[in-house]
Coordinates of C-alpha atoms and ligand atoms in Angstrom, one line a residue:
M115 CA 12.2 36.4 -3.7
L116 CA 11.3 37.9 -0.4
K117 CA 8.8 40.2 -2.1
S118 CA 6.9 37.2 -3.4
A119 CA 7.2 35.5 -0.1
T120 CA 5.7 38.5 1.6
R121 CA 3.0 38.5 -1.0
I122 CA 2.3 34.9 -0.2
L123 CA 2.3 35.6 3.5
L124 CA 0.0 38.6 3.1
A125 CA -2.3 36.5 1.0
L126 CA -2.3 33.8 3.6
L127 CA -2.6 36.2 6.5
F128 CA -5.3 38.5 5.3
A129 CA -7.2 36.6 2.7
A130 CA -10.6 35.4 3.9
P131 CA -10.1 31.8 2.7
A132 CA -13.4 30.2 1.9
L133 CA -14.0 26.7 3.2
A134 CA -14.0 24.7 0.0
Q135 CA -15.0 21.0 -0.1
T136 CA -12.9 19.0 2.3
N137 CA -13.7 15.6 0.7
T138 CA -11.5 13.9 -1.8
T139 CA -12.1 11.8 -4.8
L140 CA -9.9 9.2 -6.3
L141 CA -9.0 9.3 -10.0
V142 CA -8.3 5.8 -11.4
D143 CA -5.7 4.9 -14.0
I144 CA -3.9 8.1 -13.1
D145 CA -0.6 6.9 -14.6
H146 CA -2.3 6.9 -18.0
R147 CA -3.7 10.4 -17.9
P148 CA -1.6 13.4 -19.0
V149 CA -0.5 15.2 -15.8
T150 CA 1.6 18.2 -14.8
S151 CA 4.1 16.9 -12.3
L152 CA 4.7 18.9 -9.1
D153 CA 7.5 16.5 -8.1
G154 CA 10.8 18.1 -7.2
D155 CA 11.8 20.7 -4.5
W156 CA 9.1 22.0 -2.2
H157 CA 9.7 24.6 0.4
T158 CA 9.1 23.1 3.8
I159 CA 8.7 24.3 7.4
V160 CA 8.9 21.8 10.3
D161 CA 6.1 22.6 12.8
P162 CA 6.4 20.3 15.8
Y163 CA 3.7 22.2 17.7
S164 CA 1.3 22.3 14.7
T165 CA 1.3 26.1 15.1
G166 CA -0.2 26.4 11.7
L167 CA -3.2 24.3 12.6
Y168 CA -3.9 25.3 16.2
T169 CA -4.1 28.6 18.1
F170 CA -2.1 29.1 21.3
H171 CA -5.3 28.0 23.0
Q172 CA -5.2 24.8 21.0
E173 CA -8.2 25.7 19.0
I174 CA -8.3 24.4 15.4
R175 CA -7.7 27.4 13.1
K176 CA -11.1 27.2 11.3
D177 CA -10.4 28.6 7.9
G178 CA -7.1 27.2 7.1
F179 CA -3.4 28.0 7.2
F180 CA -2.5 31.1 9.2
M181 CA 0.7 32.6 10.2
N182 CA 1.5 32.6 13.8
A183 CA 1.7 36.4 13.8
T184 CA 4.3 38.0 16.1
P185 CA 4.7 41.8 16.1
N186 CA 7.1 42.9 13.4
P187 CA 7.6 46.7 13.2
A188 CA 9.0 46.3 9.7
G189 CA 5.7 45.1 8.4
P190 CA 3.5 42.0 8.4
P191 CA 4.6 39.4 11.0
L192 CA 6.9 36.9 9.4
D193 CA 7.0 33.8 11.6
Y194 CA 6.8 31.7 8.4
N195 CA 8.6 32.5 5.2
F196 CA 8.4 29.6 2.7
A197 CA 10.6 31.3 0.2
A198 CA 13.5 31.3 2.6
A199 CA 12.6 27.9 4.0
A200 CA 14.6 24.7 3.4
T201 CA 13.4 22.4 0.7
L202 CA 12.6 18.7 0.6
K203 CA 12.3 16.4 -2.4
V204 CA 8.9 15.2 -3.4
P205 CA 8.2 12.3 -3.6
G206 CA 10.2 11.2 -0.6
D207 CA 9.9 10.7 3.1
W208 CA 11.5 13.4 5.2
N209 CA 13.1 11.0 7.6
T210 CA 15.8 9.9 5.2
Q211 CA 16.3 13.3 3.5
R212 CA 17.5 15.2 6.6
P213 CA 19.3 13.8 9.7
D214 CA 17.4 16.2 11.9
L215 CA 14.1 14.6 10.7
F216 CA 15.1 11.0 11.0
Y217 CA 13.0 10.3 14.1
Y218 CA 10.7 13.3 13.6
E219 CA 7.0 12.7 14.2
G220 CA 4.8 15.8 13.7
V221 CA 3.7 18.4 11.1
V222 CA 5.7 19.5 8.2
W223 CA 4.4 22.3 5.9
Y224 CA 5.0 22.0 2.2
Q225 CA 4.7 24.9 -0.3
K226 CA 5.0 25.1 -4.0
D227 CA 4.3 27.7 -6.7
F228 CA 2.9 26.7 -10.0
N229 CA 1.4 28.3 -13.1
H230 CA -2.0 27.4 -14.5
T231 CA -4.1 28.4 -17.4
P232 CA -7.8 27.4 -16.8
K233 CA -9.5 25.7 -19.8
P234 CA -13.3 25.8 -20.3
N235 CA -15.3 22.6 -19.6
T236 CA -12.4 21.1 -17.6
R237 CA -11.8 20.2 -14.0
T238 CA -8.4 20.3 -12.4
F239 CA -7.4 17.9 -9.6
L240 CA -4.4 18.0 -7.3
H241 CA -3.3 14.3 -7.2
I242 CA -1.3 13.0 -4.2
G243 CA -0.1 9.5 -4.6
A244 CA 0.3 9.1 -0.8
A245 CA 1.0 11.3 2.2
N246 CA 1.7 9.8 5.6
Y247 CA -0.4 10.2 7.6
R248 CA -2.8 13.2 8.0
T249 CA -3.0 15.9 5.3
F250 CA -4.7 19.3 4.9
V251 CA -4.4 21.1 1.6
W252 CA -4.9 24.7 0.6
V253 CA -4.6 26.2 -2.9
N254 CA -4.3 30.0 -3.0
T255 CA -5.3 30.1 0.7
V256 CA -8.5 28.1 -0.1
K257 CA -8.8 24.9 1.8
V258 CA -9.5 22.3 -0.9
C259 CA -9.3 18.9 0.9
E260 CA -8.0 16.8 3.7
H261 CA -7.1 13.1 3.9
E262 CA -6.2 10.6 6.5
G263 CA -4.2 7.4 5.7
G264 CA -0.6 7.1 4.7
F265 CA -0.6 4.6 1.8
T266 CA -3.5 5.4 -0.6
P267 CA -3.9 8.2 -3.1
F268 CA -6.3 11.0 -3.0
D269 CA -7.4 13.8 -5.4
C270 CA -8.6 17.2 -4.5
D271 CA -10.8 19.1 -7.0
I272 CA -9.1 22.5 -7.0
T273 CA -10.9 23.9 -10.1
S274 CA -12.7 26.7 -8.2
A275 CA -9.6 27.7 -6.2
L276 CA -7.3 28.2 -9.3
K277 CA -6.3 31.5 -10.8
D278 CA -5.1 32.2 -14.3
G279 CA -1.3 32.5 -14.1
K280 CA 0.5 32.2 -10.8
N281 CA -0.9 29.8 -8.1
F282 CA 0.5 28.2 -5.0
V283 CA -0.3 25.2 -2.9
V284 CA 0.3 24.9 0.8
L285 CA -0.3 21.7 2.6
S286 CA 0.5 20.1 6.0
V287 CA 1.4 16.5 6.5
D288 CA 1.4 15.1 10.1
N289 CA 2.9 11.6 10.6
T290 CA 2.1 11.6 14.4
R291 CA 1.0 8.1 15.3
I292 CA -2.5 8.1 16.9
A293 CA -4.3 5.5 18.9
D294 CA -7.4 5.7 16.7
G295 CA -5.4 5.5 13.5
V296 CA -5.1 2.9 10.8
P297 CA -2.5 1.7 11.7
T298 CA -2.4 2.5 15.3
L299 CA 0.5 3.3 17.7
Q300 CA 2.5 0.1 17.4
T301 CA 4.0 -0.9 14.0
D302 CA 7.0 -2.9 13.1
W303 CA 8.0 -0.6 10.3
W304 CA 9.4 3.0 10.2
N305 CA 6.9 5.8 10.4
Y306 CA 8.2 7.5 7.3
G307 CA 6.4 10.9 7.0
G308 CA 5.7 13.3 4.2
L309 CA 4.7 13.4 0.6
T310 CA 6.0 9.9 0.0
R311 CA 4.7 9.4 -3.6
D312 CA 4.1 11.5 -6.7
V313 CA 2.2 14.8 -6.6
S314 CA 0.7 16.2 -9.8
L315 CA -2.0 18.3 -11.4
V316 CA -4.5 16.4 -13.5
E317 CA -7.0 18.0 -15.9
T318 CA -10.2 16.1 -16.9
P319 CA -13.2 17.1 -18.9
T320 CA -16.1 18.2 -16.7
Q321 CA -17.6 14.7 -17.3
F322 CA -15.0 12.1 -17.0
I323 CA -14.4 8.4 -16.4
D324 CA -13.6 8.1 -12.7
D325 CA -14.0 4.4 -11.9
Y326 CA -14.3 1.2 -13.8
D327 CA -14.1 -2.6 -13.4
L328 CA -13.4 -4.9 -16.3
H329 CA -12.8 -8.5 -15.5
L330 CA -13.0 -12.0 -17.1
S331 CA -16.2 -13.9 -16.3
R332 CA -15.4 -16.9 -14.0
T333 CA -17.9 -19.0 -15.9
D334 CA -17.2 -17.8 -19.5
H335 CA -13.6 -17.1 -20.5
G336 CA -15.0 -15.5 -23.7
L337 CA -16.7 -12.7 -21.8
I338 CA -15.2 -9.5 -20.2
E339 CA -17.8 -7.9 -17.9
G340 CA -18.0 -5.1 -15.4
Y341 CA -18.9 -1.4 -15.4
V342 CA -17.7 2.1 -16.2
H343 CA -18.6 5.1 -14.1
V344 CA -18.6 8.6 -15.7
E345 CA -18.6 11.3 -13.0
G346 CA -21.2 14.0 -13.8
A347 CA -22.8 12.0 -16.6
A348 CA -26.6 12.1 -17.1
A349 CA -28.4 8.8 -17.7
G350 CA -28.1 7.8 -21.3
T351 CA -24.6 9.1 -21.8
Q352 CA -22.7 6.7 -24.0
V353 CA -19.6 4.8 -23.0
T354 CA -17.3 2.8 -25.3
V355 CA -14.8 0.1 -24.3
A356 CA -12.5 -1.4 -26.9
I357 CA -9.6 -3.9 -26.9
P358 CA -8.0 -3.4 -30.3
D359 CA -5.7 -6.5 -30.2
L360 CA -8.9 -8.6 -29.8
K361 CA -10.8 -6.6 -32.3
A362 CA -13.5 -6.3 -29.6
T363 CA -15.5 -3.2 -28.8
T364 CA -18.8 -2.4 -27.1
T365 CA -20.9 0.6 -26.3
A366 CA -23.2 1.0 -23.3
T367 CA -25.1 3.8 -21.7
V368 CA -24.9 5.0 -18.1
D369 CA -27.9 4.6 -15.8
G370 CA -29.2 7.2 -13.2
D371 CA -26.1 6.5 -11.1
S372 CA -23.8 7.4 -14.0
R373 CA -22.7 3.8 -14.3
A374 CA -22.8 1.7 -17.5
A375 CA -22.8 -2.1 -17.3
I376 CA -20.2 -3.6 -19.7
S377 CA -20.4 -7.0 -21.4
L378 CA -17.7 -7.5 -24.0
P379 CA -17.5 -10.9 -25.8
V380 CA -13.9 -11.7 -26.7
K381 CA -12.3 -14.4 -28.8
S382 CA -8.8 -16.0 -28.5
L383 CA -7.9 -14.1 -25.4
T384 CA -4.6 -15.0 -23.9
L385 CA -5.3 -15.5 -20.2
W386 CA -2.9 -13.6 -17.9
S387 CA -0.7 -15.8 -15.7
P388 CA 2.8 -15.8 -14.3
D389 CA 3.8 -17.9 -17.3
T390 CA 2.0 -15.6 -19.8
P391 CA 1.6 -12.1 -18.3
R392 CA -0.2 -10.9 -21.4
L393 CA -1.5 -7.3 -21.1
Y394 CA -3.9 -5.8 -23.5
K395 CA -4.4 -2.1 -24.3
V396 CA -7.9 -1.2 -23.3
E397 CA -9.5 2.0 -24.6
L398 CA -12.3 3.6 -22.6
S399 CA -14.2 6.7 -23.8
S400 CA -17.2 8.8 -22.9
G401 CA -17.9 12.2 -24.4
T402 CA -14.6 14.0 -24.7
D403 CA -12.9 11.8 -22.1
K404 CA -10.5 9.1 -23.4
L405 CA -8.5 6.8 -21.2
T406 CA -6.3 3.9 -22.1
D407 CA -5.2 1.1 -19.7
E408 CA -2.9 -1.9 -19.9
M409 CA -4.9 -4.9 -18.4
G410 CA -4.5 -8.6 -18.1
F411 CA -7.5 -10.9 -17.9
R412 CA -7.6 -14.0 -15.7
T413 CA -9.8 -15.7 -13.1
I414 CA -9.0 -16.5 -9.5
E415 CA -11.2 -18.6 -7.2
T416 CA -11.0 -21.4 -4.7
R417 CA -12.2 -25.0 -5.0
G418 CA -12.2 -26.7 -1.6
N419 CA -8.7 -26.1 -0.2
Q420 CA -7.2 -25.3 -3.6
I421 CA -6.5 -21.9 -5.3
L422 CA -7.4 -21.9 -8.9
L423 CA -5.9 -19.5 -11.4
N424 CA -7.8 -19.7 -14.7
G425 CA -9.4 -22.8 -13.4
Q426 CA -6.1 -24.6 -12.6
P427 CA -4.6 -25.3 -9.1
I428 CA -1.6 -23.1 -8.4
F429 CA 0.9 -23.0 -5.5
L430 CA 2.0 -19.5 -4.6
R431 CA 5.8 -19.4 -4.2
G432 CA 6.2 -16.1 -2.6
I433 CA 8.0 -13.6 -0.4
S434 CA 6.8 -10.8 1.8
V435 CA 7.9 -7.3 0.8
H436 CA 7.9 -3.9 2.7
A437 CA 8.0 -0.7 0.7
E438 CA 11.5 0.0 1.9
A439 CA 13.9 1.4 -0.8
P440 CA 16.9 -0.8 -1.5
F441 CA 20.2 0.8 -0.7
R442 CA 19.1 4.3 0.1
T443 CA 16.3 3.0 2.5
G444 CA 13.3 5.2 3.1
R445 CA 9.8 4.8 1.6
A446 CA 10.1 3.1 -1.8
Y447 CA 8.4 5.0 -4.7
S448 CA 10.4 4.9 -7.9
E449 CA 10.7 2.6 -10.9
K450 CA 14.2 1.8 -9.8
D451 CA 13.0 0.7 -6.3
V452 CA 10.3 -1.4 -7.8
D453 CA 12.6 -3.0 -10.4
T454 CA 15.1 -3.9 -7.7
L455 CA 12.6 -5.4 -5.3
L456 CA 10.6 -7.4 -7.8
G457 CA 13.8 -8.3 -9.7
W458 CA 15.0 -10.0 -6.5
A459 CA 11.7 -11.7 -6.0
K460 CA 11.9 -13.1 -9.6
E461 CA 15.5 -14.2 -8.9
L462 CA 14.2 -16.1 -5.9
G463 CA 11.9 -18.0 -8.2
C464 CA 8.8 -16.3 -6.9
N465 CA 5.4 -16.2 -8.7
F466 CA 3.9 -14.3 -5.7
V467 CA 4.6 -11.4 -3.4
R468 CA 2.8 -10.3 -0.2
L469 CA 2.9 -6.5 -0.3
A470 CA 3.0 -5.8 3.4
H471 CA 1.4 -4.2 5.4
Y472 CA -0.2 -1.4 3.3
P473 CA -0.8 -0.6 -0.4
H474 CA 2.5 0.0 -2.1
D475 CA 3.2 2.6 -4.8
Q476 CA 1.1 1.8 -7.9
R477 CA 4.3 1.2 -9.8
M478 CA 4.7 -2.0 -7.8
T479 CA 1.4 -3.6 -9.0
R480 CA 2.0 -2.3 -12.6
A481 CA 5.3 -4.0 -12.5
A482 CA 3.8 -7.2 -11.1
D483 CA 1.3 -7.1 -14.0
R484 CA 4.2 -6.9 -16.5
L485 CA 6.4 -9.5 -14.8
G486 CA 3.7 -12.1 -14.0
I487 CA 3.9 -11.9 -10.2
L488 CA 0.7 -12.6 -8.3
V489 CA 0.0 -10.2 -5.5
W490 CA -1.5 -10.2 -1.9
S491 CA -2.3 -6.5 -1.3
E492 CA -3.4 -5.3 2.2
I493 CA -4.6 -2.4 4.2
P494 CA -2.8 -1.6 7.5
D495 CA -5.4 -3.1 9.8
Y496 CA -2.4 -4.1 11.8
W497 CA -2.1 -5.5 15.3
A498 CA -4.4 -3.8 17.9
L499 CA -6.5 -1.3 16.2
Q500 CA -9.4 0.3 18.2
F501 CA -11.8 -2.4 17.0
D502 CA -14.6 -1.0 19.2
N503 CA -14.4 2.5 17.6
P504 CA -16.8 3.2 14.7
A505 CA -14.6 6.1 13.6
V506 CA -11.7 3.6 13.1
L507 CA -13.9 1.2 11.2
A508 CA -14.7 4.1 8.9
K509 CA -11.0 4.7 8.3
S510 CA -10.4 1.0 7.5
K511 CA -13.3 1.1 5.1
Q512 CA -12.0 4.2 3.5
Q513 CA -8.5 2.8 3.0
L514 CA -9.9 -0.6 1.7
T515 CA -12.1 1.3 -0.8
E516 CA -9.2 3.5 -1.9
M517 CA -6.9 0.5 -2.3
I518 CA -9.5 -1.5 -4.4
R519 CA -10.5 1.5 -6.5
R520 CA -6.9 2.3 -7.4
D521 CA -5.8 -1.3 -8.1
R522 CA -8.8 -3.3 -9.3
D523 CA -7.5 -3.0 -12.9
K524 CA -4.3 -5.0 -11.9
A525 CA -4.6 -8.7 -13.0
S526 CA -1.6 -9.5 -10.7
I527 CA -3.6 -8.8 -7.5
I528 CA -5.5 -11.9 -6.5
L529 CA -5.9 -11.4 -2.8
W530 CA -7.2 -8.4 -0.7
S531 CA -6.1 -8.7 2.9
V532 CA -8.1 -7.0 5.6
A533 CA -5.8 -7.6 8.6
N534 CA -2.5 -8.7 10.1
E535 CA -2.0 -10.4 13.4
T536 CA -5.0 -8.9 15.1
P537 CA -6.1 -10.0 18.6
N538 CA -8.7 -12.8 18.5
N539 CA -11.8 -11.4 20.3
P540 CA -15.4 -11.0 19.3
T541 CA -15.2 -7.2 18.7
R542 CA -12.3 -7.6 16.4
T543 CA -13.9 -10.5 14.5
K544 CA -17.1 -8.5 14.0
Y545 CA -15.1 -5.5 12.7
L546 CA -13.0 -7.6 10.3
T547 CA -15.9 -9.7 9.1
T548 CA -17.5 -6.4 8.1
M549 CA -14.3 -5.5 6.3
A550 CA -14.3 -8.9 4.5
D551 CA -17.9 -8.4 3.4
L552 CA -17.0 -4.9 2.2
S553 CA -14.1 -6.3 0.1
R554 CA -16.4 -8.8 -1.6
Q555 CA -19.1 -6.1 -2.2
L556 CA -16.5 -3.8 -3.7
D557 CA -14.8 -6.5 -5.7
P558 CA -16.4 -9.9 -6.0
T559 CA -13.8 -11.0 -8.5
R560 CA -10.9 -11.5 -6.0
L561 CA -10.3 -13.6 -2.9
V562 CA -10.3 -12.2 0.7
T563 CA -7.7 -13.1 3.2
A564 CA -6.0 -12.0 6.4
A565 CA -2.8 -13.0 8.3
L566 CA -3.9 -14.7 11.5
L567 CA -2.2 -15.6 14.7
V568 CA -2.4 -19.3 15.6
R569 CA -2.9 -21.0 19.0
T570 CA -0.2 -23.4 20.4
E571 CA -0.8 -26.5 22.4
K572 CA 1.9 -28.7 23.9
S573 CA 1.8 -32.3 22.7
P574 CA 3.7 -35.3 24.1
T575 CA 6.0 -35.2 21.1
G576 CA 6.3 -31.4 20.7
T577 CA 3.7 -28.7 19.9
T578 CA 0.5 -28.4 17.8
K579 CA -0.3 -25.2 16.1
I580 CA -4.1 -24.8 15.9
V581 CA -5.7 -22.6 13.2
D582 CA -9.2 -22.0 14.5
D583 CA -9.4 -18.2 14.6
P584 CA -13.2 -17.5 14.0
L585 CA -12.2 -14.7 11.5
G586 CA -11.3 -17.6 9.2
N587 CA -15.0 -18.1 8.6
A588 CA -15.1 -14.7 6.8
L589 CA -12.1 -15.5 4.6
D590 CA -11.7 -17.3 1.3
V591 CA -8.0 -18.0 2.0
I592 CA -6.5 -18.4 5.4
G593 CA -3.2 -16.6 6.0
T594 CA -1.2 -17.6 9.1
N595 CA 2.0 -16.1 10.6
E596 CA 4.3 -18.2 12.7
Y597 CA 7.9 -17.9 13.9
I598 CA 8.7 -21.4 15.1
G599 CA 12.4 -21.6 15.4
W600 CA 12.8 -17.9 15.9
Y601 CA 10.6 -16.5 18.7
E602 CA 9.8 -20.0 20.1
Q603 CA 11.0 -23.6 20.2
G604 CA 14.6 -23.2 18.9
L605 CA 16.1 -24.3 15.6
T606 CA 14.6 -27.8 15.6
G607 CA 11.2 -26.5 16.8
P608 CA 9.6 -27.0 13.3
D609 CA 10.7 -30.7 13.3
T610 CA 8.3 -31.4 16.3
T611 CA 5.4 -29.2 15.3
T612 CA 2.2 -30.5 13.8
W613 CA -0.6 -28.4 12.4
D614 CA -4.3 -28.7 13.1
I615 CA -6.3 -26.5 10.7
H616 CA -10.0 -26.1 11.4
Y617 CA -10.9 -24.9 7.9
D618 CA -11.1 -26.7 4.7
K619 CA -9.8 -23.7 2.9
P620 CA -6.5 -22.9 1.2
L621 CA -3.8 -22.0 3.6
I622 CA -1.0 -19.5 2.9
M623 CA 1.9 -19.4 5.5
S624 CA 2.0 -15.6 5.2
E625 CA 5.0 -15.1 7.5
W626 CA 7.8 -17.2 8.9
G627 CA 11.5 -16.9 9.1
G628 CA 14.2 -15.4 11.4
G629 CA 16.8 -12.6 11.5
A630 CA 20.4 -12.5 10.4
K631 CA 22.9 -9.7 10.1
A632 CA 24.5 -10.0 6.7
G633 CA 28.1 -11.1 7.1
L634 CA 27.7 -12.3 10.7
H635 CA 28.8 -15.9 10.6
A636 CA 28.9 -18.8 13.1
S637 CA 32.3 -20.4 13.8
A638 CA 32.7 -23.6 11.8
G639 CA 31.5 -26.7 13.6
T640 CA 29.5 -24.8 16.2
T641 CA 25.8 -24.5 16.7
P642 CA 25.0 -21.3 15.0
A643 CA 23.7 -18.5 17.2
Q644 CA 20.6 -16.4 16.3
F645 CA 21.3 -13.5 14.0
T646 CA 24.1 -15.4 12.2
E647 CA 23.4 -16.2 8.5
E648 CA 24.0 -19.9 9.3
Y649 CA 21.2 -19.9 11.9
Q650 CA 18.8 -18.2 9.5
A651 CA 19.7 -20.7 6.7
E652 CA 19.2 -23.7 9.0
L653 CA 15.9 -22.3 10.2
Y654 CA 14.7 -22.1 6.6
K655 CA 15.6 -25.7 6.0
H656 CA 13.7 -26.9 9.1
Q657 CA 10.7 -24.6 8.3
I658 CA 10.5 -25.9 4.7
A659 CA 10.4 -29.5 5.9
M660 CA 7.6 -28.6 8.3
L661 CA 5.6 -26.7 5.7
N662 CA 5.6 -29.6 3.3
K663 CA 3.7 -31.6 5.9
I664 CA 0.7 -29.3 5.7
P665 CA -1.6 -30.9 3.1
Q666 CA -3.6 -27.8 2.4
L667 CA -0.7 -25.4 2.2
R668 CA -1.2 -23.5 -1.1
G669 CA 1.3 -20.7 -0.8
T670 CA 3.9 -19.1 1.4
S671 CA 5.5 -15.7 1.7
P672 CA 8.4 -15.9 4.2
W673 CA 9.2 -12.8 6.2
I674 CA 10.9 -11.0 4.4
L675 CA 12.7 -10.1 1.1
M676 CA 14.8 -7.3 2.5
D677 CA 15.9 -5.9 5.9
F678 CA 13.7 -2.9 6.7
R679 CA 13.8 0.0 9.2
S680 CA 11.8 -0.4 12.4
A681 CA 11.9 1.7 15.6
R682 CA 11.1 -1.4 17.5
R683 CA 14.4 -3.1 16.6
L684 CA 16.9 -1.9 19.2
N685 CA 19.7 -4.4 19.4
P686 CA 22.8 -2.3 18.9
G687 CA 25.4 -3.6 16.4
I688 CA 22.9 -6.2 15.1
Q689 CA 19.6 -4.5 14.4
D690 CA 20.3 -0.7 14.8
N691 CA 16.7 0.1 14.0
F692 CA 16.5 -2.6 11.3
N693 CA 14.4 -5.7 11.3
R694 CA 17.0 -8.2 10.0
K695 CA 14.6 -11.0 8.8
G696 CA 15.4 -10.2 5.2
V697 CA 16.9 -12.8 3.0
I698 CA 18.7 -9.8 1.5
S699 CA 20.2 -6.9 3.5
D700 CA 19.1 -3.3 2.8
Q701 CA 22.4 -3.0 1.0
G702 CA 21.6 -5.9 -1.4
Q703 CA 23.8 -8.6 0.3
K704 CA 22.1 -11.9 -0.3
K705 CA 22.2 -14.0 2.8
Q706 CA 22.6 -17.8 2.9
A707 CA 18.9 -18.2 3.4
F708 CA 18.2 -16.6 0.1
F709 CA 19.8 -19.5 -1.7
I710 CA 18.0 -22.1 0.5
L711 CA 14.6 -20.6 -0.5
Q712 CA 15.7 -20.1 -4.1
K713 CA 16.6 -23.7 -4.4
A714 CA 13.3 -24.8 -2.9
Y715 CA 11.3 -22.7 -5.3
K716 CA 13.4 -23.5 -8.4
D717 CA 13.3 -27.2 -7.6
K718 CA 9.6 -26.9 -6.6
T719 CA 10.4 -28.9 -3.4
L720 CA 8.4 -26.4 -1.3
G721 CA 4.6 -26.9 -1.6
K722 CA 2.3 -28.4 -4.1
A723 CA -0.8 -27.1 -5.9
E724 CA -2.9 -30.2 -5.6
Ligands
GCU996 C1 4.9 -10.0 12.7 C2 4.4 -8.8 11.9 C3 5.5 -8.2 11.1 C4 6.8 -8.2 11.9 C5 7.2 -9.6 12.1 C6 8.5 -9.7 12.9 O1 4.5 -11.2 12.1 O2 3.4 -9.2 11.0 O3 5.1 -6.9 10.7 O4 7.8 -7.4 11.2 O5 6.2 -10.2 13.0 O6 8.4 -10.0 14.1 O7 9.6 -9.5 12.4

């Protein structure tokens, strides 16, 4: 093995790696393309000083990954030796794989050998489902791409870097939090680093379908419209879209931008909804590229302060969800993680989930499509970003674009959220209005929202919560977070709180609740203390009564389904680096509040659609 490791090292040390393209593309419907998985064990090197990226004078190593050469009389310097290095599982954050990496924030190098036989008239991409947070990628010592953002996929065209036979990929992932990041330095979730989702090789024809939007017309439920984009296609190239179960098919030709407008009349379509989550096989083809997808068709819109699904008012009985893996903890990525989390949401009686605070693994939205669970999906424009920094705005736009491009074919997603609890000031409002406009431009078929903070005014009989954040002008649906009864006003606080909402728009109470350590109980007959299950359960009762007094409340997603790790939660013996607001513990223990919420949803005593 050492020989091949030396070969790799020599190749890396003395090759003159060309600077290939550093941009990335994003293949859509990736889970329906044949791929070669690179999941499994990768050799890894922990590099806290980013030695592989910077010289000892802190200059960026221009052409890629170098060894930090130190004299070695026996031959080439071997400061790094992947073949002898420890391995980490991919997908998977490094924090929960090795105790020495639990709190680690910095660079980890990943290396993997793979075989490849190039085929004519094809392109090969390295697909990375997510890597938190900053990634640089080399194949056979050629730098092929880089990406910033910890929760959206990216694809590197590695066609020109590949050899026939043995190849290897080396990449660095750096999860260091940065002030000009998205998110920025403060987050109330664990900064899980690494290749946290699937990695694979994807082969496409030279000309291939790389983006499409197919949706039901809001004004004509017998018409599916949209577009198909064929990367590399000349104007006039034909595209076909078919839905066999509807005996519907259409062909169109791409324009000068390689995009074909689609208009597909359909008869007797079963509209997708939580009650009837009907998915149809959709066949897309152009030239030698053939793709299938599983898609539901529905419409979502607002009318005054109502949300209309397929033209009918709906109330969103939801719960917020972090991508925290039940039981094992760590970044959730597997079918099992998804089935457990959404299974619990269904058990609660939910028809809605808020996937906080970043795009989750695609398996989550695929499962929501199958299960009939509506989705609020969001980018981590979280708390106090550098809203005056154009480079940060570019990162937000990139992540919003990546989220929409990956998931626009998911009927379950009805809301794109552009922010969470951001400070109310003109610079922020301008930034996020730009983001809301971009969301509508990229996807006019869905609603735009954000979770806002609310103002509080004392009143003679208690408090008034005022929803007048100017960002609301840019939103279709107003999200608001509040913790009355937890962070303020005590257990009966909700009883004496009134709401003054300055928008005639649908309102979703996108966060509320309180913490409880599973199994911690108040003594019978006493006023329960915070962090007991009894306190949390009582709080839910008081909150539900208050929420029912808000006439334009059209949904709620209490915080949160399951306890999750957070470095901000320091209370020993109670939190131990967990946020305990879950109605279920990270070990699957259902707290008393779970059953309070479940009853309210099952009896439909929380909220009304009209
Ligand atoms: C905020 C924030 C959440 C956080 C929660 C809490 O509302 O949006 O990310 O976890 O409060 O305080 O638990």
